[in-house]
PDB file of C-alpha atoms in Angstrom:
ATOM      1  CA  UNK A   1       2.617  29.027  -5.326  1.00  0.00           C
ATOM      2  CA  UNK A   2       2.704  25.606  -3.909  1.00  0.00           C
ATOM      3  CA  UNK A   3       1.249  22.522  -5.342  1.00  0.00           C
ATOM      4  CA  UNK A   4      -1.769  20.274  -4.464  1.00  0.00           C
ATOM      5  CA  UNK A   5      -2.057  17.044  -5.388  1.00  0.00           C
ATOM      6  CA  UNK A   6      -4.970  14.934  -3.980  1.00  0.00           C
ATOM      7  CA  UNK A   7      -4.456  11.848  -2.054  1.00  0.00           C
ATOM      8  CA  UNK A   8      -6.865   8.945  -1.799  1.00  0.00           C
ATOM      9  CA  UNK A   9      -6.608   6.353   1.122  1.00  0.00           C
ATOM     10  CA  UNK A  10      -5.239   9.353   2.580  1.00  0.00           C
ATOM     11  CA  UNK A  11      -5.815   7.505   6.586  1.00  0.00           C
ATOM     12  CA  UNK A  12      -4.773   4.254   5.604  1.00  0.00           C
ATOM     13  CA  UNK A  13      -1.604   2.895   6.262  1.00  0.00           C
ATOM     14  CA  UNK A  14       1.432   3.411   3.152  1.00  0.00           C
ATOM     15  CA  UNK A  15      -1.153   6.523   2.547  1.00  0.00           C
ATOM     16  CA  UNK A  16      -0.640   9.051   5.777  1.00  0.00           C
ATOM     17  CA  UNK A  17       2.764   7.709   5.640  1.00  0.00           C
ATOM     18  CA  UNK A  18       3.025   9.021   1.746  1.00  0.00           C
ATOM     19  CA  UNK A  19       1.440  12.338   3.231  1.00  0.00           C
ATOM     20  CA  UNK A  20       3.764  13.084   5.534  1.00  0.00           C
ATOM     21  CA  UNK A  21       6.808  12.650   3.075  1.00  0.00           C
ATOM     22  CA  UNK A  22       4.670  14.963   0.375  1.00  0.00           C
ATOM     23  CA  UNK A  23       3.992  17.565   3.060  1.00  0.00           C
ATOM     24  CA  UNK A  24       8.242  17.531   3.702  1.00  0.00           C
ATOM     25  CA  UNK A  25       8.557  18.006   0.105  1.00  0.00           C
ATOM     26  CA  UNK A  26       6.744  21.026   0.118  1.00  0.00           C
ATOM     27  CA  UNK A  27       3.339  19.783  -1.139  1.00  0.00           C
ATOM     28  CA  UNK A  28       0.139  20.836  -0.062  1.00  0.00           C
ATOM     29  CA  UNK A  29      -1.909  17.691   0.192  1.00  0.00           C
ATOM     30  CA  UNK A  30      -5.632  17.264   0.288  1.00  0.00           C
ATOM     31  CA  UNK A  31      -6.570  13.447   1.715  1.00  0.00           C
ATOM     32  CA  UNK A  32      -9.435  11.607   0.697  1.00  0.00           C
ATOM     33  CA  UNK A  33     -10.876   8.821   3.029  1.00  0.00           C
ATOM     34  CA  UNK A  34     -14.153   7.315   3.562  1.00  0.00           C
ATOM     35  CA  UNK A  35     -12.802   4.853   6.524  1.00  0.00           C
ATOM     36  CA  UNK A  36     -13.867   1.673   5.254  1.00  0.00           C
ATOM     37  CA  UNK A  37     -14.722  -0.510   7.756  1.00  0.00           C
ATOM     38  CA  UNK A  38     -12.150  -3.528   7.209  1.00  0.00           C
ATOM     39  CA  UNK A  39     -10.178  -2.027  10.342  1.00  0.00           C
ATOM     40  CA  UNK A  40     -10.854   0.080  13.248  1.00  0.00           C
ATOM     41  CA  UNK A  41     -11.560   4.014  12.432  1.00  0.00           C
ATOM     42  CA  UNK A  42      -9.733   4.623  15.960  1.00  0.00           C
ATOM     43  CA  UNK A  43      -7.180   2.990  13.800  1.00  0.00           C
ATOM     44  CA  UNK A  44      -6.762   5.499  11.307  1.00  0.00           C
ATOM     45  CA  UNK A  45      -8.213   8.532  12.907  1.00  0.00           C
ATOM     46  CA  UNK A  46      -4.487   8.048  15.086  1.00  0.00           C
ATOM     47  CA  UNK A  47      -2.651   7.924  11.409  1.00  0.00           C
ATOM     48  CA  UNK A  48      -4.476  11.319  10.594  1.00  0.00           C
ATOM     49  CA  UNK A  49      -3.320  12.999  13.947  1.00  0.00           C
ATOM     50  CA  UNK A  50       0.371  14.138  12.539  1.00  0.00           C
ATOM     51  CA  UNK A  51      -1.228  15.073   9.288  1.00  0.00           C
ATOM     52  CA  UNK A  52      -3.988  17.836  10.868  1.00  0.00           C
ATOM     53  CA  UNK A  53      -1.514  19.796  12.581  1.00  0.00           C
ATOM     54  CA  UNK A  54       0.013  20.978   9.178  1.00  0.00           C
ATOM     55  CA  UNK A  55      -1.537  23.489   8.093  1.00  0.00           C
ATOM     56  CA  UNK A  56      -0.403  21.988   4.192  1.00  0.00           C
ATOM     57  CA  UNK A  57      -2.895  19.681   4.998  1.00  0.00           C
ATOM     58  CA  UNK A  58      -6.755  19.616   4.473  1.00  0.00           C
ATOM     59  CA  UNK A  59      -8.939  15.917   5.394  1.00  0.00           C
ATOM     60  CA  UNK A  60     -11.916  14.942   3.410  1.00  0.00           C
ATOM     61  CA  UNK A  61     -13.766  12.280   4.399  1.00  0.00           C
ATOM     62  CA  UNK A  62     -15.338  10.786   1.042  1.00  0.00           C
ATOM     63  CA  UNK A  63     -15.794   8.023  -1.219  1.00  0.00           C
ATOM     64  CA  UNK A  64     -13.881   7.701  -4.527  1.00  0.00           C
ATOM     65  CA  UNK A  65     -16.259   6.551  -5.976  1.00  0.00           C
ATOM     66  CA  UNK A  66     -18.380   9.501  -5.367  1.00  0.00           C
ATOM     67  CA  UNK A  67     -18.477  11.763  -8.326  1.00  0.00           C
ATOM     68  CA  UNK A  68     -19.119  15.257  -6.528  1.00  0.00           C
ATOM     69  CA  UNK A  69     -16.490  14.862  -3.763  1.00  0.00           C
ATOM     70  CA  UNK A  70     -13.718  13.901  -6.299  1.00  0.00           C
ATOM     71  CA  UNK A  71     -14.851  16.523  -9.434  1.00  0.00           C
ATOM     72  CA  UNK A  72     -15.028  19.300  -6.289  1.00  0.00           C
ATOM     73  CA  UNK A  73     -11.341  18.643  -4.937  1.00  0.00           C
ATOM     74  CA  UNK A  74      -9.532  17.938  -8.133  1.00  0.00           C
ATOM     75  CA  UNK A  75      -9.952  20.865  -9.997  1.00  0.00           C
ATOM     76  CA  UNK A  76      -6.868  22.842  -9.577  1.00  0.00           C
ATOM     77  CA  UNK A  77      -4.763  19.524  -8.119  1.00  0.00           C
ATOM     78  CA  UNK A  78      -1.828  19.267 -10.069  1.00  0.00           C
ATOM     79  CA  UNK A  79      -2.018  15.376  -9.437  1.00  0.00           C
ATOM     80  CA  UNK A  80      -3.435  12.490  -8.057  1.00  0.00           C
ATOM     81  CA  UNK A  81      -2.033   9.619  -5.739  1.00  0.00           C
ATOM     82  CA  UNK A  82      -4.683   6.709  -6.093  1.00  0.00           C
ATOM     83  CA  UNK A  83      -4.055   4.418  -2.579  1.00  0.00           C
ATOM     84  CA  UNK A  84      -7.414   4.092  -1.771  1.00  0.00           C
ATOM     85  CA  UNK A  85      -8.553   0.174  -2.063  1.00  0.00           C
ATOM     86  CA  UNK A  86      -9.928  -2.888  -0.571  1.00  0.00           C
ATOM     87  CA  UNK A  87      -6.710  -4.854   0.454  1.00  0.00           C
ATOM     88  CA  UNK A  88      -6.108  -8.426   1.273  1.00  0.00           C
ATOM     89  CA  UNK A  89      -5.229 -11.577  -0.923  1.00  0.00           C
ATOM     90  CA  UNK A  90      -6.628 -14.012   1.519  1.00  0.00           C
ATOM     91  CA  UNK A  91      -9.720 -11.814   2.511  1.00  0.00           C
ATOM     92  CA  UNK A  92     -10.727 -11.395  -1.436  1.00  0.00           C
ATOM     93  CA  UNK A  93     -11.164 -15.057  -2.007  1.00  0.00           C
ATOM     94  CA  UNK A  94     -15.391 -15.382  -1.863  1.00  0.00           C
ATOM     95  CA  UNK A  95     -15.680 -11.534  -2.256  1.00  0.00           C
ATOM     96  CA  UNK A  96     -14.358 -10.846  -5.553  1.00  0.00           C
ATOM     97  CA  UNK A  97     -17.803  -8.562  -6.469  1.00  0.00           C
ATOM     98  CA  UNK A  98     -16.906  -5.952  -3.436  1.00  0.00           C
ATOM     99  CA  UNK A  99     -13.311  -5.695  -4.429  1.00  0.00           C
ATOM    100  CA  UNK A 100     -14.055  -5.300  -7.712  1.00  0.00           C
ATOM    101  CA  UNK A 101     -16.508  -2.448  -6.954  1.00  0.00           C
ATOM    102  CA  UNK A 102     -13.827  -0.745  -5.023  1.00  0.00           C
ATOM    103  CA  UNK A 103     -11.026  -1.304  -6.292  1.00  0.00           C
ATOM    104  CA  UNK A 104     -11.879  -1.385 -10.152  1.00  0.00           C
ATOM    105  CA  UNK A 105     -15.112   0.877  -9.592  1.00  0.00           C
ATOM    106  CA  UNK A 106     -12.660   3.190  -7.471  1.00  0.00           C
ATOM    107  CA  UNK A 107     -10.138   3.653  -9.748  1.00  0.00           C
ATOM    108  CA  UNK A 108     -11.954   4.140 -13.251  1.00  0.00           C
ATOM    109  CA  UNK A 109     -13.655   7.211 -10.817  1.00  0.00           C
ATOM    110  CA  UNK A 110     -10.841   8.546 -10.311  1.00  0.00           C
ATOM    111  CA  UNK A 111      -9.338   8.303 -13.906  1.00  0.00           C
ATOM    112  CA  UNK A 112     -12.310   9.357 -14.922  1.00  0.00           C
ATOM    113  CA  UNK A 113     -12.862  12.686 -12.414  1.00  0.00           C
ATOM    114  CA  UNK A 114      -8.761  13.354 -13.366  1.00  0.00           C
ATOM    115  CA  UNK A 115     -10.228  13.485 -17.326  1.00  0.00           C
ATOM    116  CA  UNK A 116     -12.780  15.895 -16.313  1.00  0.00           C
ATOM    117  CA  UNK A 117     -10.176  18.061 -13.587  1.00  0.00           C
ATOM    118  CA  UNK A 118      -7.397  18.137 -16.783  1.00  0.00           C
ATOM    119  CA  UNK A 119      -4.888  16.291 -14.367  1.00  0.00           C
ATOM    120  CA  UNK A 120      -2.176  14.597 -16.181  1.00  0.00           C
ATOM    121  CA  UNK A 121      -0.461  12.995 -12.879  1.00  0.00           C
ATOM    122  CA  UNK A 122      -1.214  10.081 -11.646  1.00  0.00           C
ATOM    123  CA  UNK A 123       0.849   7.560  -9.035  1.00  0.00           C
ATOM    124  CA  UNK A 124      -1.457   4.248  -8.747  1.00  0.00           C
ATOM    125  CA  UNK A 125      -0.849   1.723  -6.030  1.00  0.00           C
ATOM    126  CA  UNK A 126      -0.751  -1.633  -7.338  1.00  0.00           C
ATOM    127  CA  UNK A 127       0.742  -4.727  -5.576  1.00  0.00           C
ATOM    128  CA  UNK A 128       3.249  -7.147  -6.038  1.00  0.00           C
ATOM    129  CA  UNK A 129       0.134 -10.022  -5.934  1.00  0.00           C
ATOM    130  CA  UNK A 130      -0.270  -9.094  -9.931  1.00  0.00           C
ATOM    131  CA  UNK A 131       2.914 -11.548 -10.018  1.00  0.00           C
ATOM    132  CA  UNK A 132       0.773 -14.965  -9.341  1.00  0.00           C
ATOM    133  CA  UNK A 133       3.088 -17.264  -9.507  1.00  0.00           C
ATOM    134  CA  UNK A 134       5.886 -15.946 -12.053  1.00  0.00           C
ATOM    135  CA  UNK A 135       9.332 -17.164 -10.752  1.00  0.00           C
ATOM    136  CA  UNK A 136      11.359 -14.742  -8.603  1.00  0.00           C
ATOM    137  CA  UNK A 137      12.991 -12.120  -9.056  1.00  0.00           C
ATOM    138  CA  UNK A 138       9.639  -9.608 -10.716  1.00  0.00           C
ATOM    139  CA  UNK A 139      10.489  -8.166 -13.917  1.00  0.00           C
ATOM    140  CA  UNK A 140       8.374  -5.232 -14.689  1.00  0.00           C
ATOM    141  CA  UNK A 141       8.645  -6.758 -18.957  1.00  0.00           C
ATOM    142  CA  UNK A 142       6.627 -10.027 -17.564  1.00  0.00           C
ATOM    143  CA  UNK A 143       4.222 -11.211 -18.503  1.00  0.00           C
ATOM    144  CA  UNK A 144       1.203 -11.296 -15.848  1.00  0.00           C
ATOM    145  CA  UNK A 145      -0.626 -15.031 -15.191  1.00  0.00           C
ATOM    146  CA  UNK A 146      -4.070 -14.901 -14.473  1.00  0.00           C
ATOM    147  CA  UNK A 147      -5.058 -13.539 -11.345  1.00  0.00           C
ATOM    148  CA  UNK A 148      -4.667 -16.136  -8.129  1.00  0.00           C
ATOM    149  CA  UNK A 149      -7.152 -13.974  -6.422  1.00  0.00           C
ATOM    150  CA  UNK A 150     -10.142 -11.527  -6.957  1.00  0.00           C
ATOM    151  CA  UNK A 151      -7.868  -8.824  -5.102  1.00  0.00           C
ATOM    152  CA  UNK A 152      -4.903  -9.438  -7.581  1.00  0.00           C
ATOM    153  CA  UNK A 153      -7.450  -9.164 -10.662  1.00  0.00           C
ATOM    154  CA  UNK A 154      -8.380  -6.284  -9.212  1.00  0.00           C
ATOM    155  CA  UNK A 155      -5.222  -4.881  -9.147  1.00  0.00           C
ATOM    156  CA  UNK A 156      -4.314  -6.119 -12.767  1.00  0.00           C
ATOM    157  CA  UNK A 157      -7.450  -4.604 -13.903  1.00  0.00           C
ATOM    158  CA  UNK A 158      -6.312  -1.321 -12.300  1.00  0.00           C
ATOM    159  CA  UNK A 159      -3.035  -1.278 -13.876  1.00  0.00           C
ATOM    160  CA  UNK A 160      -5.202  -1.850 -17.327  1.00  0.00           C
ATOM    161  CA  UNK A 161      -7.196   1.387 -16.757  1.00  0.00           C
ATOM    162  CA  UNK A 162      -4.104   3.645 -16.312  1.00  0.00           C
ATOM    163  CA  UNK A 163      -2.669   2.146 -19.285  1.00  0.00           C
ATOM    164  CA  UNK A 164      -5.693   2.824 -21.350  1.00  0.00           C
ATOM    165  CA  UNK A 165      -6.773   6.310 -20.039  1.00  0.00           C
ATOM    166  CA  UNK A 166      -2.545   7.053 -20.225  1.00  0.00           C
ATOM    167  CA  UNK A 167      -3.056   6.740 -23.869  1.00  0.00           C
ATOM    168  CA  UNK A 168      -6.442   8.456 -24.762  1.00  0.00           C
ATOM    169  CA  UNK A 169      -6.273  11.020 -22.376  1.00  0.00           C
ATOM    170  CA  UNK A 170      -2.438  11.948 -22.856  1.00  0.00           C
ATOM    171  CA  UNK A 171      -1.727  10.789 -18.452  1.00  0.00           C
ATOM    172  CA  UNK A 172       1.463  10.381 -17.141  1.00  0.00           C
ATOM    173  CA  UNK A 173       0.997   7.603 -14.724  1.00  0.00           C
ATOM    174  CA  UNK A 174       3.425   6.001 -12.769  1.00  0.00           C
ATOM    175  CA  UNK A 175       2.082   2.160 -11.859  1.00  0.00           C
ATOM    176  CA  UNK A 176       3.454   1.193  -8.194  1.00  0.00           C
ATOM    177  CA  UNK A 177       4.229  -2.676  -7.483  1.00  0.00           C
ATOM    178  CA  UNK A 178       4.213  -2.804  -3.570  1.00  0.00           C
ATOM    179  CA  UNK A 179       5.650  -6.081  -2.368  1.00  0.00           C
ATOM    180  CA  UNK A 180       4.559  -6.685   1.310  1.00  0.00           C
ATOM    181  CA  UNK A 181       4.499  -3.504   3.068  1.00  0.00           C
ATOM    182  CA  UNK A 182       5.274  -3.561   6.542  1.00  0.00           C
ATOM    183  CA  UNK A 183       5.537  -0.967   9.713  1.00  0.00           C
ATOM    184  CA  UNK A 184       4.346   1.554  12.284  1.00  0.00           C
ATOM    185  CA  UNK A 185       0.544   1.840  11.437  1.00  0.00           C
ATOM    186  CA  UNK A 186       0.256  -1.026   9.519  1.00  0.00           C
ATOM    187  CA  UNK A 187      -3.540  -3.200   9.452  1.00  0.00           C
ATOM    188  CA  UNK A 188      -4.317  -5.703  12.025  1.00  0.00           C
ATOM    189  CA  UNK A 189      -5.084  -8.011   9.430  1.00  0.00           C
ATOM    190  CA  UNK A 190      -1.055  -8.152   7.967  1.00  0.00           C
ATOM    191  CA  UNK A 191       1.061 -10.479   9.266  1.00  0.00           C
ATOM    192  CA  UNK A 192       3.117  -8.636  11.485  1.00  0.00           C
ATOM    193  CA  UNK A 193       0.455  -6.877  13.389  1.00  0.00           C
ATOM    194  CA  UNK A 194      -1.651 -10.357  13.382  1.00  0.00           C
ATOM    195  CA  UNK A 195       1.537 -12.102  14.835  1.00  0.00           C
ATOM    196  CA  UNK A 196       1.762  -9.594  17.581  1.00  0.00           C
ATOM    197  CA  UNK A 197      -1.784  -9.011  18.721  1.00  0.00           C
ATOM    198  CA  UNK A 198      -1.722 -13.351  19.040  1.00  0.00           C
ATOM    199  CA  UNK A 199       1.717 -12.915  20.626  1.00  0.00           C
ATOM    200  CA  UNK A 200       0.548 -10.715  23.381  1.00  0.00           C
ATOM    201  CA  UNK A 201      -2.938 -12.699  23.865  1.00  0.00           C
ATOM    202  CA  UNK A 202      -0.211 -16.074  24.185  1.00  0.00           C
ATOM    203  CA  UNK A 203      -2.083 -17.912  21.462  1.00  0.00           C
ATOM    204  CA  UNK A 204      -0.521 -19.933  18.929  1.00  0.00           C
ATOM    205  CA  UNK A 205       0.966 -18.066  15.909  1.00  0.00           C
ATOM    206  CA  UNK A 206      -0.739 -19.800  12.638  1.00  0.00           C
ATOM    207  CA  UNK A 207       2.363 -20.368   9.979  1.00  0.00           C
ATOM    208  CA  UNK A 208       1.279 -21.433   6.583  1.00  0.00           C
ATOM    209  CA  UNK A 209       3.002 -23.873   5.119  1.00  0.00           C
ATOM    210  CA  UNK A 210       6.373 -25.366   6.767  1.00  0.00           C
ATOM    211  CA  UNK A 211       7.568 -21.903   7.189  1.00  0.00           C
ATOM    212  CA  UNK A 212       9.831 -21.903   4.121  1.00  0.00           C
ATOM    213  CA  UNK A 213       7.702 -19.529   1.854  1.00  0.00           C
ATOM    214  CA  UNK A 214       9.188 -16.098   0.924  1.00  0.00           C
ATOM    215  CA  UNK A 215       8.163 -12.767   0.849  1.00  0.00           C
ATOM    216  CA  UNK A 216      10.337  -9.269  -0.182  1.00  0.00           C
ATOM    217  CA  UNK A 217       9.019  -7.117   2.748  1.00  0.00           C
ATOM    218  CA  UNK A 218       9.291  -3.539   2.343  1.00  0.00           C
ATOM    219  CA  UNK A 219       9.551  -1.090   5.167  1.00  0.00           C
ATOM    220  CA  UNK A 220       6.244   1.625   5.063  1.00  0.00           C
ATOM    221  CA  UNK A 221       9.176   4.735   4.980  1.00  0.00           C
ATOM    222  CA  UNK A 222      10.654   3.414   1.751  1.00  0.00           C
ATOM    223  CA  UNK A 223       7.214   2.749   0.362  1.00  0.00           C
ATOM    224  CA  UNK A 224       6.377   6.495   0.756  1.00  0.00           C
ATOM    225  CA  UNK A 225       9.548   7.353  -0.444  1.00  0.00           C
ATOM    226  CA  UNK A 226       8.709   5.945  -3.689  1.00  0.00           C
ATOM    227  CA  UNK A 227       5.123   7.599  -4.421  1.00  0.00           C
ATOM    228  CA  UNK A 228       7.459  10.533  -3.731  1.00  0.00           C
ATOM    229  CA  UNK A 229       9.617   9.718  -6.321  1.00  0.00           C
ATOM    230  CA  UNK A 230       6.947   8.440  -8.497  1.00  0.00           C
ATOM    231  CA  UNK A 231       5.225  11.743  -8.116  1.00  0.00           C
ATOM    232  CA  UNK A 232       8.212  13.804  -9.178  1.00  0.00           C
ATOM    233  CA  UNK A 233       8.811  11.152 -12.197  1.00  0.00           C
ATOM    234  CA  UNK A 234       5.738  12.022 -13.685  1.00  0.00           C
ATOM    235  CA  UNK A 235       6.513  15.851 -13.917  1.00  0.00           C
ATOM    236  CA  UNK A 236       7.854  15.288 -16.910  1.00  0.00           C
ATOM    237  CA  UNK A 237       7.830  13.264 -20.274  1.00  0.00           C
ATOM    238  CA  UNK A 238       6.055  11.336 -22.832  1.00  0.00           C
ATOM    239  CA  UNK A 239       2.078  10.135 -21.656  1.00  0.00           C
ATOM    240  CA  UNK A 240       2.151   6.933 -20.490  1.00  0.00           C
ATOM    241  CA  UNK A 241       1.516   3.900 -17.813  1.00  0.00           C
ATOM    242  CA  UNK A 242       4.526   2.694 -16.520  1.00  0.00           C
ATOM    243  CA  UNK A 243       4.922  -0.134 -13.283  1.00  0.00           C
ATOM    244  CA  UNK A 244       7.458  -0.015 -11.318  1.00  0.00           C
ATOM    245  CA  UNK A 245       8.884  -2.677  -8.892  1.00  0.00           C
ATOM    246  CA  UNK A 246       9.092  -0.893  -5.032  1.00  0.00           C
ATOM    247  CA  UNK A 247      10.329  -3.882  -2.918  1.00  0.00           C
ATOM    248  CA  UNK A 248      13.635  -4.936  -1.395  1.00  0.00           C
ATOM    249  CA  UNK A 249      15.108  -7.220  -4.243  1.00  0.00           C
ATOM    250  CA  UNK A 250      15.451  -9.841  -1.106  1.00  0.00           C
ATOM    251  CA  UNK A 251      12.944 -12.542   0.311  1.00  0.00           C
ATOM    252  CA  UNK A 252      12.695 -13.418   3.806  1.00  0.00           C
ATOM    253  CA  UNK A 253      11.608 -16.699   5.093  1.00  0.00           C
ATOM    254  CA  UNK A 254       8.256 -16.533   6.979  1.00  0.00           C
ATOM    255  CA  UNK A 255       9.594 -18.837   9.829  1.00  0.00           C
ATOM    256  CA  UNK A 256      13.049 -16.182  10.200  1.00  0.00           C
ATOM    257  CA  UNK A 257      10.321 -13.189   9.873  1.00  0.00           C
ATOM    258  CA  UNK A 258       8.282 -15.062  13.174  1.00  0.00           C
ATOM    259  CA  UNK A 259      11.727 -15.251  15.075  1.00  0.00           C
ATOM    260  CA  UNK A 260      12.575 -12.084  14.364  1.00  0.00           C
ATOM    261  CA  UNK A 261       9.109 -10.414  15.822  1.00  0.00           C
ATOM    262  CA  UNK A 262       9.411 -12.765  18.884  1.00  0.00           C
ATOM    263  CA  UNK A 263      12.965 -11.535  19.811  1.00  0.00           C
ATOM    264  CA  UNK A 264      11.810  -8.426  19.310  1.00  0.00           C
ATOM    265  CA  UNK A 265       8.796  -8.417  21.142  1.00  0.00           C
ATOM    266  CA  UNK A 266      10.799 -10.710  23.995  1.00  0.00           C
ATOM    267  CA  UNK A 267       8.162 -13.467  23.453  1.00  0.00           C
ATOM    268  CA  UNK A 268       8.847 -17.176  22.634  1.00  0.00           C
ATOM    269  CA  UNK A 269       5.593 -18.022  20.946  1.00  0.00           C
ATOM    270  CA  UNK A 270       4.277 -21.359  19.953  1.00  0.00           C
ATOM    271  CA  UNK A 271       3.491 -22.199  16.108  1.00  0.00           C
ATOM    272  CA  UNK A 272       0.330 -24.197  14.582  1.00  0.00           C
ATOM    273  CA  UNK A 273       0.977 -25.477  11.162  1.00  0.00           C
ATOM    274  CA  UNK A 274      -1.254 -24.327   8.625  1.00  0.00           C
ATOM    275  CA  UNK A 275      -2.096 -25.702   5.229  1.00  0.00           C
ATOM    276  CA  UNK A 276      -0.460 -22.963   2.696  1.00  0.00           C
ATOM    277  CA  UNK A 277      -3.409 -20.587   1.265  1.00  0.00           C
ATOM    278  CA  UNK A 278      -3.982 -21.379  -2.846  1.00  0.00           C
ATOM    279  CA  UNK A 279      -4.453 -17.574  -3.440  1.00  0.00           C
ATOM    280  CA  UNK A 280      -1.027 -17.259  -2.132  1.00  0.00           C
ATOM    281  CA  UNK A 281       2.428 -17.204  -3.879  1.00  0.00           C
ATOM    282  CA  UNK A 282       4.812 -19.475  -2.213  1.00  0.00           C
ATOM    283  CA  UNK A 283       7.982 -16.803  -3.100  1.00  0.00           C
ATOM    284  CA  UNK A 284       7.978 -13.255  -3.887  1.00  0.00           C
ATOM    285  CA  UNK A 285      11.051 -11.473  -4.678  1.00  0.00           C
ATOM    286  CA  UNK A 286      11.073  -7.739  -6.511  1.00  0.00           C
ATOM    287  CA  UNK A 287      13.750  -6.613  -9.441  1.00  0.00           C
ATOM    288  CA  UNK A 288      13.987  -2.831  -8.269  1.00  0.00           C
ATOM    289  CA  UNK A 289      17.143  -2.790 -10.959  1.00  0.00           C
ATOM    290  CA  UNK A 290      14.224   0.141 -12.782  1.00  0.00           C
ATOM    291  CA  UNK A 291      13.029   1.930 -10.286  1.00  0.00           C
ATOM    292  CA  UNK A 292      16.476   2.739  -8.347  1.00  0.00           C
ATOM    293  CA  UNK A 293      16.432   3.904 -12.612  1.00  0.00           C
ATOM    294  CA  UNK A 294      14.342   5.655 -14.033  1.00  0.00           C
ATOM    295  CA  UNK A 295      12.942   6.761 -10.366  1.00  0.00           C
ATOM    296  CA  UNK A 296      16.477   6.957  -8.635  1.00  0.00           C
ATOM    297  CA  UNK A 297      14.720   5.169  -5.180  1.00  0.00           C
ATOM    298  CA  UNK A 298      15.641   2.721  -3.225  1.00  0.00           C
ATOM    299  CA  UNK A 299      15.345   0.806  -0.280  1.00  0.00           C
ATOM    300  CA  UNK A 300      16.950   2.443   3.182  1.00  0.00           C
ATOM    301  CA  UNK A 301      15.680   0.497   5.947  1.00  0.00           C
ATOM    302  CA  UNK A 302      16.995  -2.744   6.967  1.00  0.00           C
ATOM    303  CA  UNK A 303      13.788  -5.452   8.170  1.00  0.00           C
ATOM    304  CA  UNK A 304      15.287  -6.292  11.552  1.00  0.00           C
ATOM    305  CA  UNK A 305      15.152  -2.277  12.246  1.00  0.00           C
ATOM    306  CA  UNK A 306      11.866  -2.086  10.361  1.00  0.00           C
ATOM    307  CA  UNK A 307      10.410  -4.667  13.040  1.00  0.00           C
ATOM    308  CA  UNK A 308      11.879  -3.428  16.318  1.00  0.00           C
ATOM    309  CA  UNK A 309      10.329  -0.010  14.588  1.00  0.00           C
ATOM    310  CA  UNK A 310       6.811  -1.866  14.287  1.00  0.00           C
ATOM    311  CA  UNK A 311       7.237  -3.122  17.868  1.00  0.00           C
ATOM    312  CA  UNK A 312       8.073  -0.128  19.268  1.00  0.00           C
ATOM    313  CA  UNK A 313       4.491   1.227  17.409  1.00  0.00           C
ATOM    314  CA  UNK A 314       2.483  -1.798  18.028  1.00  0.00           C
ATOM    315  CA  UNK A 315       3.590  -0.824  22.427  1.00  0.00           C
ATOM    316  CA  UNK A 316       2.828   2.550  22.432  1.00  0.00           C
ATOM    317  CA  UNK A 317      -0.940   1.876  20.295  1.00  0.00           C
ATOM    318  CA  UNK A 318      -2.116  -0.721  22.137  1.00  0.00           C
ATOM    319  CA  UNK A 319      -1.682   0.992  25.148  1.00  0.00           C
ATOM    320  CA  UNK A 320      -3.329   4.152  23.826  1.00  0.00           C
ATOM    321  CA  UNK A 321      -5.989   1.420  23.037  1.00  0.00           C
ATOM    322  CA  UNK A 322      -6.133  -0.305  26.405  1.00  0.00           C
ATOM    323  CA  UNK A 323      -6.319   4.086  28.071  1.00  0.00           C
ATOM    324  CA  UNK A 324      -9.148   4.808  25.560  1.00  0.00           C
ATOM    325  CA  UNK A 325     -11.383   1.375  26.399  1.00  0.00           C
ATOM    326  CA  UNK A 326     -10.847   2.247  30.404  1.00  0.00           C
TER     327      UNK A 326
END
């Protein structure tokens, strides 16, 4: 009998792509999402469309803090992929209580439900933001500093919960530290999506700092493949919660990213220099040696192709939005 996995945040950016990969791998998938209003519901519904076409996928609109909903759907499941969270480093500043309630409270609720249902396999979505001002390349063995934002703090707490539950309740958990995931389905607040919208409007692009800041950009299909690889890893081995960096191992300057996006859009946007945000790290770059060796995972999509695919999606989706509004 085909095994069943519960994916939280299934209508979200990484979640919807991860569900597609898991369905192709032969899993039966129950997707949970509460359509958090941090961005338009119609974008999430659009992401769900290809999933709902599969007889192996079932969608449940529910909050991960809802005990009854979790218990009803984790019973008999082989594993949980916990991707549901309120995202955004800058957006979290000044909203610490809400981020802690959703991200830490939600993770605690999922772990409690795993214990009640006897689920021993977990994949947890963390973030590169947990590294703060650690000098790149970031390795999983690095001592994590004090968090620079409520979002980063919530992810550090989530990792701590995974470790504690794994030790006490014999869970095997993969903690995935995602690095700047981009691509089709990206949230409107994320850099490529936001810049594409501003460029389409003819508005200047806010360039934080002098453009020399660097990020390790990970294409969403590579992130989704990492979820599947991590889930396979949880099948056998000792209990514990192990972190894995999910990135490319290469830093890309912000001004280069803007140039590649402008080229793909066929525009020449103006930029508006802004002061760098204090919660942002100046540079991020993953050491992915461990993910390659232990999970057998490696990124495949180059940045230029990834941006082209994002722009293709963006033009189709916002054409759809215009039609829906007419």
